[in-house]
Coordinates of C-alpha atoms and ligand atoms in Angstrom, one line a residue:
X1 CA -4.8 42.2 -63.2
X2 CA -1.7 39.8 -63.4
X3 CA -3.7 36.8 -62.0
X4 CA -6.4 37.3 -64.7
X5 CA -4.2 37.0 -67.4
X6 CA -1.7 34.8 -66.3
X7 CA -2.5 31.2 -67.7
X8 CA -0.3 28.1 -67.6
X9 CA 1.3 27.2 -70.5
X10 CA 3.7 24.6 -71.4
X11 CA 6.6 26.3 -73.8
X12 CA 8.4 23.6 -76.1
X13 CA 11.8 25.4 -77.2
X14 CA 13.4 24.0 -80.2
X15 CA 17.3 25.3 -80.5
X16 CA 17.9 25.9 -76.7
X17 CA 21.3 25.9 -77.0
X18 CA 21.5 28.4 -79.9
X19 CA 22.4 32.0 -79.8
X20 CA 18.9 33.4 -79.4
X21 CA 17.5 31.1 -76.8
X22 CA 20.8 31.9 -74.8
X23 CA 21.0 35.5 -75.4
X24 CA 17.4 36.5 -75.5
X25 CA 14.9 33.9 -74.4
X26 CA 16.1 32.5 -71.5
X27 CA 16.6 36.2 -70.2
X28 CA 13.5 37.2 -71.0
X29 CA 11.7 34.3 -69.6
X30 CA 13.5 34.7 -66.5
X31 CA 12.5 38.2 -66.3
X32 CA 8.6 37.0 -66.5
X33 CA 8.8 34.8 -63.9
X34 CA 10.5 37.7 -61.9
X35 CA 7.4 39.9 -62.8
X36 CA 5.3 37.1 -61.5
X37 CA 3.6 36.7 -65.1
X38 CA 4.4 32.8 -65.4
X39 CA 2.1 30.7 -63.8
X40 CA 3.2 28.5 -61.1
X41 CA 2.7 25.2 -63.4
X42 CA 4.1 26.6 -66.5
X43 CA 6.5 24.4 -68.0
X44 CA 9.5 24.7 -70.4
X45 CA 10.8 21.8 -72.6
X46 CA 14.1 22.7 -73.8
X47 CA 15.2 21.0 -76.8
X48 CA 18.7 20.5 -78.9
X49 CA 21.1 18.4 -80.3
X50 CA 23.1 17.6 -77.2
X51 CA 23.1 14.7 -75.1
X52 CA 22.6 15.9 -71.4
X53 CA 20.5 15.6 -69.1
X54 CA 17.9 18.0 -67.5
X55 CA 19.8 18.3 -64.3
X56 CA 22.7 19.5 -66.3
X57 CA 20.6 21.9 -68.4
X58 CA 19.3 23.3 -65.1
X59 CA 22.8 24.2 -64.1
X60 CA 24.1 25.5 -67.0
X61 CA 20.8 27.7 -67.2
X62 CA 21.5 29.0 -63.9
X63 CA 25.0 29.9 -64.6
X64 CA 24.0 31.4 -67.9
X65 CA 21.3 33.8 -66.2
X66 CA 24.0 34.6 -63.5
X67 CA 26.3 35.9 -66.4
X68 CA 23.7 37.6 -68.8
X69 CA 21.7 39.7 -66.1
X70 CA 22.4 42.4 -64.2
X71 CA 23.4 41.4 -60.5
X72 CA 20.6 43.4 -59.1
X73 CA 18.1 41.3 -61.6
X74 CA 19.1 38.2 -59.5
X75 CA 16.7 37.0 -57.0
X76 CA 17.7 33.6 -55.6
X77 CA 13.8 32.3 -54.7
X78 CA 12.8 33.5 -58.4
X79 CA 16.0 31.9 -60.1
X80 CA 15.3 28.6 -58.3
X81 CA 11.5 28.3 -59.1
X82 CA 12.3 29.2 -62.8
X83 CA 15.0 26.5 -63.4
X84 CA 12.7 24.2 -61.7
X85 CA 10.2 24.8 -64.7
X86 CA 12.9 23.6 -67.2
X87 CA 13.1 20.0 -68.7
X88 CA 15.3 19.0 -71.5
X89 CA 15.3 16.6 -74.1
X90 CA 17.8 15.7 -76.7
X91 CA 16.0 15.7 -80.3
X92 CA 17.2 15.5 -83.7
X93 CA 14.5 18.1 -85.5
X94 CA 14.3 16.3 -88.9
X95 CA 13.9 12.6 -87.2
X96 CA 10.2 12.1 -86.9
X97 CA 10.5 9.5 -84.2
X98 CA 11.9 11.6 -81.4
X99 CA 8.6 13.8 -81.6
X100 CA 6.8 11.2 -79.8
X101 CA 8.8 12.2 -76.3
X102 CA 7.3 15.5 -77.2
X103 CA 3.5 14.0 -77.1
X104 CA 4.3 12.0 -74.0
X105 CA 5.5 15.3 -72.5
X106 CA 2.2 16.9 -73.2
X107 CA 0.2 13.8 -71.9
X108 CA -2.5 14.8 -69.5
X109 CA -1.8 18.4 -69.7
X110 CA -4.4 20.9 -70.7
X111 CA -2.2 24.5 -70.5
X112 CA -1.7 26.2 -73.7
X113 CA 1.2 24.7 -75.8
X114 CA 3.4 27.3 -77.2
X115 CA 5.8 26.0 -79.6
X116 CA 9.2 28.4 -80.3
X117 CA 11.4 27.4 -83.2
X118 CA 14.7 29.4 -82.9
X119 CA 16.2 27.7 -85.3
X120 CA 17.2 28.3 -88.7
X121 CA 13.9 28.8 -91.0
X122 CA 15.3 25.8 -92.8
X123 CA 14.0 23.7 -90.1
X124 CA 10.6 25.2 -89.8
X125 CA 8.9 22.7 -92.5
X126 CA 10.3 19.5 -90.7
X127 CA 9.6 20.6 -87.2
X128 CA 5.9 21.6 -88.2
X129 CA 5.6 18.1 -90.2
X130 CA 6.7 16.5 -87.1
X131 CA 5.0 18.0 -84.8
X132 CA 1.6 17.1 -86.7
X133 CA 2.6 13.5 -87.4
X134 CA 3.4 12.9 -83.9
X135 CA -0.2 14.2 -82.7
X136 CA 1.7 16.9 -80.5
X137 CA -0.4 20.0 -81.5
X138 CA -3.9 21.1 -81.3
X139 CA -5.8 24.0 -83.2
X140 CA -5.1 26.1 -80.0
X141 CA -1.3 25.5 -80.3
X142 CA 0.5 28.8 -80.8
X143 CA 3.9 28.8 -82.9
X144 CA 6.4 31.2 -82.8
X145 CA 9.1 31.8 -85.5
X146 CA 11.9 34.1 -86.4
X147 CA 13.2 36.1 -89.3
X148 CA 14.6 35.7 -91.9
X149 CA 11.4 34.2 -93.4
X150 CA 13.4 33.9 -96.7
X151 CA 15.7 35.9 -98.5
X152 CA 13.2 36.8 -101.2
X153 CA 9.5 36.5 -101.9
X154 CA 9.5 33.4 -103.4
X155 CA 11.8 31.5 -100.7
X156 CA 9.4 33.4 -97.8
X157 CA 6.2 32.1 -99.6
X158 CA 7.9 28.2 -99.6
X159 CA 8.5 28.7 -95.4
X160 CA 4.9 30.4 -95.2
X161 CA 3.4 27.5 -97.0
X162 CA 5.1 24.8 -95.1
X163 CA 3.9 26.7 -91.8
X164 CA 0.5 26.8 -93.5
X165 CA 0.2 23.0 -94.3
X166 CA 0.4 22.5 -90.3
X167 CA -0.9 25.6 -88.6
X168 CA -3.6 28.5 -89.4
X169 CA -2.7 32.1 -90.0
X170 CA -4.1 32.4 -86.0
X171 CA -1.8 30.4 -84.7
X172 CA 1.3 31.9 -86.1
X173 CA 3.4 34.5 -84.2
X174 CA 6.2 35.8 -86.6
X175 CA 8.6 37.8 -84.6
X176 CA 10.1 41.4 -85.6
X177 CA 11.6 42.1 -82.2
X178 CA 11.5 45.7 -83.2
X179 CA 7.9 45.3 -82.8
X180 CA 8.2 44.3 -78.6
X181 CA 10.5 47.4 -78.2
X182 CA 8.5 49.6 -75.6
X183 CA 9.0 52.9 -77.8
X184 CA 8.2 51.3 -80.7
X185 CA 4.9 50.5 -79.1
X186 CA 4.7 54.0 -78.0
X187 CA 4.5 55.2 -81.8
X188 CA 1.0 53.8 -81.7
X189 CA -0.1 55.7 -78.6
X190 CA 1.8 59.0 -79.8
X191 CA 0.2 58.6 -83.1
X192 CA -3.4 57.6 -82.1
X193 CA -3.9 58.9 -78.5
X194 CA -2.7 62.5 -79.1
X195 CA -5.2 64.4 -81.4
X196 CA -2.9 67.1 -81.6
X197 CA -0.5 65.1 -83.7
X198 CA -3.3 63.1 -85.6
X199 CA -4.4 66.2 -87.2
X200 CA -0.8 67.1 -88.3
X201 CA -0.1 63.7 -89.8
X202 CA -0.2 64.2 -93.3
X203 CA 1.7 66.0 -96.4
X204 CA -0.1 69.2 -95.5
X205 CA 2.3 69.5 -92.4
X206 CA 4.8 66.9 -93.0
X207 CA 7.5 67.8 -95.2
X208 CA 9.8 64.7 -94.6
X209 CA 10.5 61.7 -92.3
X210 CA 14.0 60.3 -91.5
X211 CA 14.4 56.7 -90.1
X212 CA 17.8 56.0 -88.6
X213 CA 18.7 52.5 -87.1
X214 CA 22.6 52.7 -86.2
X215 CA 24.7 50.2 -84.8
X216 CA 28.1 50.4 -83.8
X217 CA 28.9 46.9 -83.8
X218 CA 30.2 45.0 -86.8
X219 CA 29.5 41.5 -87.8
X220 CA 30.0 39.9 -84.5
X221 CA 31.3 36.3 -86.0
X222 CA 28.3 35.8 -88.4
X223 CA 30.2 36.8 -91.5
X224 CA 28.5 34.0 -93.7
X225 CA 24.9 34.6 -92.7
X226 CA 25.5 38.3 -92.9
X227 CA 27.4 38.3 -96.6
X228 CA 24.2 36.2 -98.0
X229 CA 21.8 38.6 -96.6
X230 CA 23.2 42.4 -96.5
X231 CA 21.9 45.2 -94.9
X232 CA 18.8 45.6 -96.6
X233 CA 17.5 42.0 -96.4
X234 CA 18.8 42.0 -92.7
X235 CA 17.3 45.0 -91.6
X236 CA 15.1 47.1 -94.2
X237 CA 12.8 44.0 -94.8
X238 CA 12.0 43.7 -91.5
X239 CA 12.7 46.2 -89.0
X240 CA 13.1 49.3 -90.9
X241 CA 9.8 48.7 -93.0
X242 CA 7.7 48.1 -90.1
X243 CA 9.0 51.5 -88.3
X244 CA 8.0 53.2 -91.6
X245 CA 4.7 51.4 -91.5
X246 CA 3.9 52.6 -88.1
X247 CA 4.8 55.8 -88.8
X248 CA 3.0 55.9 -92.2
X249 CA -0.1 54.0 -91.7
X250 CA -3.9 55.4 -91.2
X251 CA -5.5 55.0 -88.0
X252 CA -7.2 51.4 -87.5
X253 CA -10.4 51.3 -86.4
X254 CA -9.3 49.4 -83.2
X255 CA -6.4 47.6 -81.7
X256 CA -6.8 44.3 -82.6
X257 CA -4.2 42.3 -84.4
X258 CA -5.7 42.4 -87.9
X259 CA -7.1 45.9 -87.7
X260 CA -3.2 47.1 -87.3
X261 CA -2.1 44.7 -89.7
X262 CA -4.4 45.6 -92.6
X263 CA -3.5 49.3 -92.2
X264 CA 0.3 48.4 -92.2
X265 CA 0.1 46.3 -95.3
X266 CA -1.8 49.3 -97.3
X267 CA 1.2 51.0 -96.5
X268 CA 3.8 48.4 -98.0
X269 CA 1.4 48.1 -101.3
X270 CA 1.6 51.9 -101.4
X271 CA 5.6 51.8 -101.4
X272 CA 6.8 53.1 -104.5
X273 CA 9.3 51.3 -106.4
X274 CA 12.8 52.3 -106.8
X275 CA 13.1 51.8 -110.5
X276 CA 16.9 51.9 -112.4
X277 CA 16.1 55.2 -113.1
X278 CA 16.0 56.6 -109.5
X279 CA 18.9 54.6 -108.2
X280 CA 21.2 57.0 -108.4
X281 CA 19.3 59.7 -106.3
X282 CA 17.1 57.2 -104.3
X283 CA 19.5 54.6 -103.0
X284 CA 23.2 54.3 -101.4
X285 CA 24.9 51.3 -100.3
X286 CA 28.1 51.1 -98.4
X287 CA 30.9 48.7 -96.9
X288 CA 32.7 49.7 -94.0
X289 CA 36.6 49.4 -94.3
X290 CA 38.6 49.8 -91.1
X291 CA 38.2 52.0 -88.9
X292 CA 37.6 53.0 -84.9
X293 CA 34.5 51.8 -82.7
X294 CA 34.4 53.1 -79.2
X295 CA 38.0 54.4 -79.6
X296 CA 39.5 51.1 -80.9
X297 CA 40.8 50.2 -84.1
X298 CA 38.7 47.7 -85.8
X299 CA 38.8 46.0 -89.1
X300 CA 37.2 46.5 -92.5
X301 CA 34.3 43.9 -93.3
X302 CA 36.8 42.3 -95.8
X303 CA 39.1 41.8 -93.5
X304 CA 36.7 40.2 -90.7
X305 CA 37.1 36.7 -89.8
X306 CA 35.7 34.1 -92.3
X307 CA 35.6 37.0 -94.6
X308 CA 35.9 36.5 -98.7
X309 CA 37.8 39.1 -100.2
X310 CA 35.7 40.5 -103.0
X311 CA 32.0 40.4 -101.5
X312 CA 30.2 43.4 -102.5
X313 CA 27.6 43.0 -99.8
X314 CA 26.2 46.1 -98.2
X315 CA 26.7 46.6 -94.8
X316 CA 25.0 50.3 -94.7
X317 CA 22.1 51.6 -96.8
X318 CA 20.4 54.8 -97.4
X319 CA 17.4 54.8 -98.9
X320 CA 14.8 57.5 -100.2
X321 CA 11.1 55.9 -100.0
X322 CA 8.1 57.2 -101.4
X323 CA 4.5 56.2 -100.5
X324 CA 1.9 57.0 -102.9
X325 CA -1.1 57.6 -101.3
X326 CA -3.2 60.7 -100.8
X327 CA -1.8 61.1 -96.9
X328 CA 2.1 61.1 -97.9
X329 CA 2.3 62.3 -101.6
X330 CA 5.4 63.9 -102.0
X331 CA 6.7 63.4 -98.5
X332 CA 10.1 61.5 -98.7
X333 CA 11.1 59.1 -95.9
X334 CA 14.4 59.0 -95.6
X335 CA 16.0 55.5 -94.1
X336 CA 19.3 54.7 -93.2
X337 CA 20.8 51.9 -91.3
X338 CA 24.6 50.5 -91.0
X339 CA 27.1 48.4 -89.0
X340 CA 30.1 50.1 -87.3
X341 CA 28.5 53.3 -87.3
X342 CA 29.6 55.8 -84.6
X343 CA 27.1 54.7 -82.2
X344 CA 24.2 52.8 -81.5
X345 CA 21.0 54.9 -82.2
X346 CA 17.6 53.9 -83.6
X347 CA 15.7 57.5 -84.2
X348 CA 12.9 58.7 -86.1
X349 CA 12.6 62.5 -86.8
X350 CA 9.2 63.8 -88.3
X351 CA 9.7 67.3 -89.9
X352 CA 7.0 69.9 -89.9
X353 CA 6.3 72.1 -92.9
X354 CA 6.7 75.8 -92.1
X355 CA 4.1 78.1 -91.3
X356 CA 2.5 79.4 -94.4
X357 CA 3.6 83.1 -93.9
X358 CA 6.8 83.9 -92.2
X359 CA 7.1 87.3 -89.7
X360 CA 10.1 87.2 -88.2
X361 CA 13.8 88.1 -88.6
X362 CA 14.4 86.6 -92.2
X363 CA 18.0 85.4 -91.0
X364 CA 16.3 83.0 -88.8
X365 CA 14.2 81.4 -91.3
X366 CA 15.9 78.2 -91.3
X367 CA 14.8 77.6 -87.7
X368 CA 11.1 77.9 -88.8
X369 CA 10.5 74.2 -88.7
X370 CA 9.1 71.8 -86.1
X371 CA 10.7 68.4 -85.4
X372 CA 9.5 65.8 -83.6
X373 CA 12.2 63.1 -82.7
X374 CA 11.2 59.9 -81.4
X375 CA 14.2 58.1 -79.9
X376 CA 13.6 54.2 -79.9
X377 CA 17.2 53.3 -78.4
X378 CA 18.9 54.5 -76.4
X379 CA 17.5 57.2 -73.5
X380 CA 13.8 56.4 -74.8
X381 CA 12.1 59.3 -75.1
X382 CA 10.8 61.9 -77.2
X383 CA 11.6 65.9 -78.0
X384 CA 9.6 68.0 -80.2
X385 CA 11.7 71.0 -81.3
X386 CA 9.6 74.5 -81.0
X387 CA 10.2 77.7 -81.3
X388 CA 10.0 80.4 -78.3
X389 CA 11.1 83.9 -78.1
X390 CA 14.7 84.5 -76.9
X391 CA 14.4 85.5 -73.3
X392 CA 15.5 89.3 -72.4
X393 CA 15.0 92.8 -73.0
X394 CA 17.5 93.1 -75.6
X395 CA 16.5 90.4 -77.6
X396 CA 13.4 91.7 -79.5
X397 CA 11.5 88.9 -81.2
X398 CA 14.6 87.0 -81.9
X399 CA 13.5 83.0 -82.2
X400 CA 15.3 80.3 -80.2
X401 CA 14.6 76.7 -80.6
X402 CA 14.2 74.2 -77.9
X403 CA 13.0 70.8 -76.9
X404 CA 9.7 70.1 -75.4
X405 CA 11.6 66.9 -73.7
X406 CA 10.1 63.7 -72.6
X407 CA 13.0 61.0 -71.1
X408 CA 11.0 58.1 -70.2
X409 CA 13.4 57.1 -67.6
X410 CA 13.2 60.8 -66.1
X411 CA 9.5 61.1 -66.5
X412 CA 8.3 57.6 -65.5
X413 CA 11.0 56.7 -62.9
X414 CA 13.9 54.8 -63.5
X415 CA 11.9 51.7 -63.9
X416 CA 13.7 49.1 -66.3
X417 CA 12.5 49.0 -69.7
X418 CA 11.4 45.3 -70.6
X419 CA 13.6 43.8 -73.2
X420 CA 11.5 43.4 -76.5
X421 CA 11.5 39.6 -75.8
X422 CA 10.0 39.9 -72.9
X423 CA 7.1 41.8 -74.0
X424 CA 6.8 39.4 -76.8
X425 CA 6.8 36.1 -75.2
X426 CA 4.1 37.9 -72.9
X427 CA 1.9 38.6 -75.9
X428 CA 2.1 35.0 -77.1
X429 CA 1.2 33.5 -73.8
X430 CA -2.0 35.8 -74.0
X431 CA -2.4 34.8 -77.4
X432 CA -2.6 38.4 -79.1
X433 CA -0.9 38.7 -82.3
X434 CA -0.8 42.4 -82.8
X435 CA 3.0 42.6 -82.2
X436 CA 3.8 40.0 -84.7
X437 CA 3.9 39.9 -88.6
X438 CA 1.2 38.5 -90.7
X439 CA 2.2 36.8 -93.9
X440 CA 0.8 39.4 -96.2
X441 CA 3.0 42.1 -94.3
X442 CA 5.9 39.8 -94.9
X443 CA 5.4 39.1 -98.6
X444 CA 4.6 42.9 -99.4
X445 CA 7.8 43.9 -97.7
X446 CA 9.9 41.0 -99.9
X447 CA 7.8 42.3 -103.0
X448 CA 9.3 46.1 -102.9
X449 CA 12.9 45.0 -101.3
X450 CA 13.2 42.1 -104.1
X451 CA 12.8 45.2 -106.7
X452 CA 15.3 47.2 -105.2
X453 CA 17.7 44.5 -105.1
X454 CA 16.9 43.3 -108.8
X455 CA 17.4 47.0 -109.9
X456 CA 20.6 47.5 -108.4
X457 CA 21.7 44.5 -109.6
X458 CA 20.9 45.4 -113.3
X459 CA 22.2 49.0 -112.7
X460 CA 25.4 47.7 -111.7
X461 CA 25.4 49.4 -108.1
X462 CA 28.6 48.5 -106.2
X463 CA 28.8 49.5 -102.2
X464 CA 30.6 52.9 -101.3
X465 CA 33.4 52.2 -98.8
X466 CA 33.2 54.3 -95.5
X467 CA 35.4 54.0 -92.5
X468 CA 34.1 52.1 -89.5
X469 CA 33.2 54.6 -87.0
X470 CA 31.7 57.1 -89.3
X471 CA 28.1 57.7 -90.7
X472 CA 28.3 55.9 -93.8
X473 CA 29.4 56.9 -97.2
X474 CA 29.3 60.5 -98.1
X475 CA 27.0 59.9 -100.8
X476 CA 24.1 59.3 -98.3
X477 CA 24.9 62.8 -97.3
X478 CA 24.4 64.3 -100.8
X479 CA 21.6 62.2 -101.6
X480 CA 19.4 64.0 -98.7
X481 CA 21.3 67.5 -99.6
X482 CA 20.4 67.1 -103.4
X483 CA 16.6 67.6 -101.6
X484 CA 17.8 70.8 -99.9
X485 CA 17.6 68.6 -96.3
X486 CA 20.3 67.1 -94.0
X487 CA 20.1 63.9 -91.6
X488 CA 19.1 65.4 -88.2
X489 CA 22.5 65.3 -86.4
X490 CA 24.2 66.9 -89.2
X491 CA 22.3 70.3 -88.8
Ligands
BG6_501 C1 18.7 41.7 -86.0 C2 19.6 42.0 -86.9 O1 17.5 41.5 -86.5 O2 18.6 43.2 -85.4 C3 21.3 41.8 -86.7 O3 19.9 40.6 -87.8 C4 21.1 43.4 -86.0 O4 21.8 42.2 -87.3 C5 20.1 43.3 -84.8 O5 22.5 43.6 -85.1 C6 19.9 44.6 -84.3 O6 18.8 44.8 -83.3 P1 18.7 45.8 -82.0 O7 17.3 45.5 -81.1 O8 20.1 45.7 -81.3 O9 18.6 46.9 -82.6

């Protein structure tokens, strides 16, 4: 099976010394080699603005992988064959002359060419034009780009236009790494392979949905970038809206990239704007102050390294999204995400409506909702809270809520779950775009996010403070309790 789909490829990696390449891409490529998924003749050309020889870089890469990967994942023979695939060149990405060397590197090769731009998006346009002018790419070259694609609709169009000048949409692989997470893909299997859920997945049966993406880390040395973005642009515009789309979309007619992406776009188009009159009830922004993280004291956002004292950027957001279509009318999607929350946790909770007529003890009525909890990370798995009779002669028909539990590591063995980037790189090599974001998805997501941001600016919204290590401002709890509900772990 592997042999059938493993094809030789040449990967040109721009930004090879950057954080993304070092933390994610090289370890992921190594894991592909270890899994036997890189063809023996595949090559990697690393590019950066540092004078160094290919041998130096191979040495550095070996050290990097030894540091980054668990010892049990290091296989000396694999490490050696992987590192031998690496070549390195100095390149100033904005200098057209240097690109001739890339064309030379490709001379005589017919392996698929993949270009990975692990650079700031401001470089995409230069790189694309220089590649074209150097005659380095063909119509079958695949190009991978990272978020952020702009900071609003207009700037995202500029970047997308620059890419479109040189590459067709079929050549572009826009990464949202959440789509590469194993459990996120499982949403598609869960929804469309189980008729049990398919028939229950609408406003007749679901009362509301919660999506939580919590992180315990703070800004991690990238205050300047983060402060210009904020949590809505950094997390909601991409990762959380992608999760919302996968939960809310209609069944695609097949698993092809366009069928799935067409359905996601319909959801984005149907998102109701959060207009100024809804600001007070539908949106909470927060910013963390000093507190604790994993038992250690940590500074507030405004006291982090490089911080600007009066920043009003949000590090937390909770919002109530509504989808104006037949399936989801009246079903709120409560979304929250933040930095410096008590734990790292990404979880979706589907709350089903109670049965139409209740016949058990009235004091247990609050138990009467089934919930499907989908844990994306950590402890990937699913749990369906169902009601059963409490055991024992003396219990009569007392109800008990218990989970039907599926923890992937227990159910399917302790096989390591591949990192999102392994999956995504592998899909690019296979030429499969279904886990990548199409231009119109990016733009419709920005359209919705832009109006949220514009409206909170007009409304004069200021972030509310929350202590690091807590679940965000109390206003986020108030937002959901106002509707007679609570965040899942608060129950
Ligand atoms: C990135 C954001 O896209 O996702 C970061 O820019 C965030 O701010 C990260 O920390 C979270 O990803 P994960 O995979 O750790 O949940």
